[in-house]
Structures are given as C-alpha cells and as structure tokens.
Amino acid sequence: MLDIDPMLLLISAVVFLMLLTILNKILFKPLSYHMQIRDEEIQSQLKILKNNDQKVELIKKEANDMLFEAKMKSKSIRDVAIEKANKKANKLISSAKADENSRYEVFLSTLEVQMQKLHYSLKDERENDLKQINQKVTSI
C-alpha cells in the first residue's frame, strides 16, 4: 500500500531538527537579540522622555513664577507711579485752588471798594438831587 521507508522518515526528521537548530542559531537568536536590544533602547528612551517631561514642567513652573513676579513688580512700580502722579496732581490742584482763592479775595475786596465808592457816589447824587429839588420847590 503505502510505501513508507522508516529510514527516510528518520532522516527527514533529523534534517528537520538540524534545520531548526541552524535557523535558531543563525536567524532566530540574533533576531531575538536585536529585538531585545531595541526594546531596551525604547524603554531607555521612554525614561529619558519622562525625565524630559518633568524638566519641562519644572521649567514651565519657573517661567510662570518669574512671570508672576515680574507682573507683581510692574504692578508695584505702576502703583508707585500713580501715587506720585496723584500727589503731584493734588499739589497742582491745591496750588490752583489757593491761587484762585487769592484772586477771589482780591476780587471781593475790589468789589467792596467799588461798592463803597458807588454807595458814596449815589449818596452824593441823592443829596445833590434833594438840594436841587428843594431849591426848585422853594423857588416855586
């Protein structure tokens, strides 16, 4: 029926096992070794990336702190400048008010003098008018 030669079967099995051994030594082990090295490199690169991420976060935090500090300094400088400007403006306003008050006092005193002159002038005119009226009445 089937003509199976046990010797040929045994030789085929030995050749197959030898082929597996040779392929394992020549192909599979070096390939496995290089794949393992590549995995280790990838893991080391991932560790480096994680470390870099931590460094980046630290640098971001430092930058934000510096930015906050700069904003606070600029705010304090601005506040000091505003305070100085307000003091200067208040001094100018108070000196302008004092100047205006002195002018107003001069105006009031001048007005008072003019009112007295006018009052005396009107009084004199009234007396003159009364004298003239009396003269006319007596002359009638």
CSV table of C-alpha atoms in Angstrom, one decimal:
chain,number,residue,atom,x,y,z
A,1,MET,CA,0.0,0.0,0.0
A,2,LEU,CA,1.9,3.0,1.2
A,3,ASP,CA,5.5,2.6,0.8
A,4,ILE,CA,6.9,4.4,3.9
A,5,ASP,CA,10.5,4.0,4.4
A,6,PRO,CA,11.3,4.4,8.1
A,7,MET,CA,14.9,5.3,7.4
A,8,LEU,CA,13.8,8.1,5.1
A,9,LEU,CA,11.3,9.2,7.7
A,10,LEU,CA,14.1,9.3,10.4
A,11,ILE,CA,16.5,11.1,8.1
A,12,SER,CA,13.8,13.7,7.2
A,13,ALA,CA,13.1,14.2,11.0
A,14,VAL,CA,16.9,14.6,11.7
A,15,VAL,CA,17.2,17.0,8.7
A,16,PHE,CA,14.2,19.0,10.0
A,17,LEU,CA,15.6,19.2,13.5
A,18,MET,CA,19.1,20.2,12.2
A,19,LEU,CA,17.4,22.9,10.1
A,20,LEU,CA,15.6,24.2,13.1
A,21,THR,CA,18.8,24.2,15.1
A,22,ILE,CA,20.7,26.0,12.4
A,23,LEU,CA,17.9,28.5,11.8
A,24,ASN,CA,17.7,29.1,15.5
A,25,LYS,CA,21.4,29.8,15.8
A,26,ILE,CA,21.7,31.8,12.5
A,27,LEU,CA,18.4,33.6,12.3
A,28,PHE,CA,16.1,33.4,15.4
A,29,LYS,CA,18.7,34.1,18.2
A,30,PRO,CA,20.3,37.1,16.5
A,31,LEU,CA,16.9,38.4,15.6
A,32,SER,CA,15.7,37.9,19.1
A,33,TYR,CA,18.8,39.5,20.5
A,34,HIS,CA,18.4,42.6,18.3
A,35,MET,CA,14.7,42.8,19.2
A,36,GLN,CA,15.6,42.7,22.9
A,37,ILE,CA,18.2,45.4,22.4
A,38,ARG,CA,15.7,47.5,20.5
A,39,ASP,CA,13.1,47.0,23.3
A,40,GLU,CA,15.8,48.1,25.9
A,41,GLU,CA,16.6,51.2,23.8
A,42,ILE,CA,12.9,52.1,23.5
A,43,GLN,CA,12.5,51.7,27.3
A,44,SER,CA,15.5,53.9,28.0
A,45,GLN,CA,14.2,56.5,25.5
A,46,LEU,CA,10.8,56.4,27.3
A,47,LYS,CA,12.6,57.0,30.6
A,48,ILE,CA,14.5,59.9,29.1
A,49,LEU,CA,11.3,61.3,27.7
A,50,LYS,CA,9.6,61.1,31.1
A,51,ASN,CA,12.6,62.8,32.7
A,52,ASN,CA,12.4,65.5,30.0
A,53,ASP,CA,8.7,66.0,30.6
A,54,GLN,CA,9.5,66.5,34.3
A,55,LYS,CA,12.2,69.0,33.4
A,56,VAL,CA,9.8,70.8,31.0
A,57,GLU,CA,7.2,71.0,33.7
A,58,LEU,CA,9.8,72.4,36.2
A,59,ILE,CA,10.9,75.0,33.6
A,60,LYS,CA,7.3,75.9,32.9
A,61,LYS,CA,6.7,76.4,36.7
A,62,GLU,CA,9.8,78.5,37.0
A,63,ALA,CA,8.8,80.6,34.0
A,64,ASN,CA,5.3,81.1,35.4
A,65,ASP,CA,6.8,82.1,38.8
A,66,MET,CA,9.1,84.5,37.1
A,67,LEU,CA,6.2,85.9,35.1
A,68,PHE,CA,4.1,86.3,38.2
A,69,GLU,CA,7.0,88.0,40.0
A,70,ALA,CA,7.5,90.4,37.0
A,71,LYS,CA,3.8,91.2,37.0
A,72,MET,CA,3.9,91.9,40.7
A,73,LYS,CA,6.9,94.2,40.3
A,74,SER,CA,5.3,96.0,37.4
A,75,LYS,CA,2.1,96.4,39.4
A,76,SER,CA,4.0,97.9,42.3
A,77,ILE,CA,6.0,100.2,40.0
A,78,ARG,CA,2.8,101.3,38.4
A,79,ASP,CA,1.1,101.9,41.8
A,80,VAL,CA,4.1,104.0,42.9
A,81,ALA,CA,4.0,106.0,39.7
A,82,ILE,CA,0.2,106.5,40.0
A,83,GLU,CA,0.6,107.6,43.7
A,84,LYS,CA,3.4,110.1,42.7
A,85,ALA,CA,1.2,111.4,39.9
A,86,ASN,CA,-1.8,111.7,42.2
A,87,LYS,CA,0.3,113.6,44.8
A,88,LYS,CA,1.7,115.9,42.1
A,89,ALA,CA,-1.8,116.5,40.7
A,90,ASN,CA,-3.2,117.2,44.2
A,91,LYS,CA,-0.4,119.7,44.8
A,92,LEU,CA,-1.2,121.4,41.5
A,93,ILE,CA,-4.9,121.4,42.3
A,94,SER,CA,-4.3,122.8,45.8
A,95,SER,CA,-2.0,125.5,44.4
A,96,ALA,CA,-4.5,126.3,41.7
A,97,LYS,CA,-7.2,126.5,44.4
A,98,ALA,CA,-5.1,128.7,46.6
A,99,ASP,CA,-4.3,131.0,43.6
A,100,GLU,CA,-8.0,131.1,42.7
A,101,ASN,CA,-8.9,131.8,46.3
A,102,SER,CA,-6.4,134.7,46.5
A,103,ARG,CA,-7.8,136.1,43.2
A,104,TYR,CA,-11.3,135.7,44.6
A,105,GLU,CA,-10.3,137.6,47.7
A,106,VAL,CA,-8.7,140.3,45.6
A,107,PHE,CA,-11.9,140.5,43.5
A,108,LEU,CA,-14.1,140.6,46.6
A,109,SER,CA,-12.0,143.4,48.2
A,110,THR,CA,-12.0,145.3,44.9
A,111,LEU,CA,-15.8,144.8,44.6
A,112,GLU,CA,-16.2,146.0,48.2
A,113,VAL,CA,-14.2,149.2,47.4
A,114,GLN,CA,-16.2,149.8,44.2
A,115,MET,CA,-19.5,149.2,46.1
A,116,GLN,CA,-18.5,151.8,48.7
A,117,LYS,CA,-17.5,154.2,46.0
A,118,LEU,CA,-20.8,153.6,44.3
A,119,HIS,CA,-22.7,154.0,47.5
A,120,TYR,CA,-20.9,157.3,48.3
A,121,SER,CA,-21.4,158.5,44.8
A,122,LEU,CA,-25.1,157.6,44.9
A,123,LYS,CA,-25.4,159.3,48.3
A,124,ASP,CA,-23.8,162.4,47.0
A,125,GLU,CA,-26.0,162.4,43.9
A,126,ARG,CA,-29.1,161.9,46.1
A,127,GLU,CA,-28.1,164.8,48.3
A,128,ASN,CA,-27.5,167.0,45.2
A,129,ASP,CA,-30.8,165.9,43.7
A,130,LEU,CA,-32.5,166.7,47.0
A,131,LYS,CA,-30.9,170.1,47.1
A,132,GLN,CA,-32.0,170.8,43.6
A,133,ILE,CA,-35.5,169.6,44.4
A,134,ASN,CA,-35.6,171.8,47.5
A,135,GLN,CA,-34.3,174.8,45.5
A,136,LYS,CA,-37.0,174.2,42.8
A,137,VAL,CA,-39.7,173.7,45.4
A,138,THR,CA,-38.6,176.8,47.3
A,139,SER,CA,-38.4,178.8,44.1
A,140,ILE,CA,-42.0,177.9,43.2
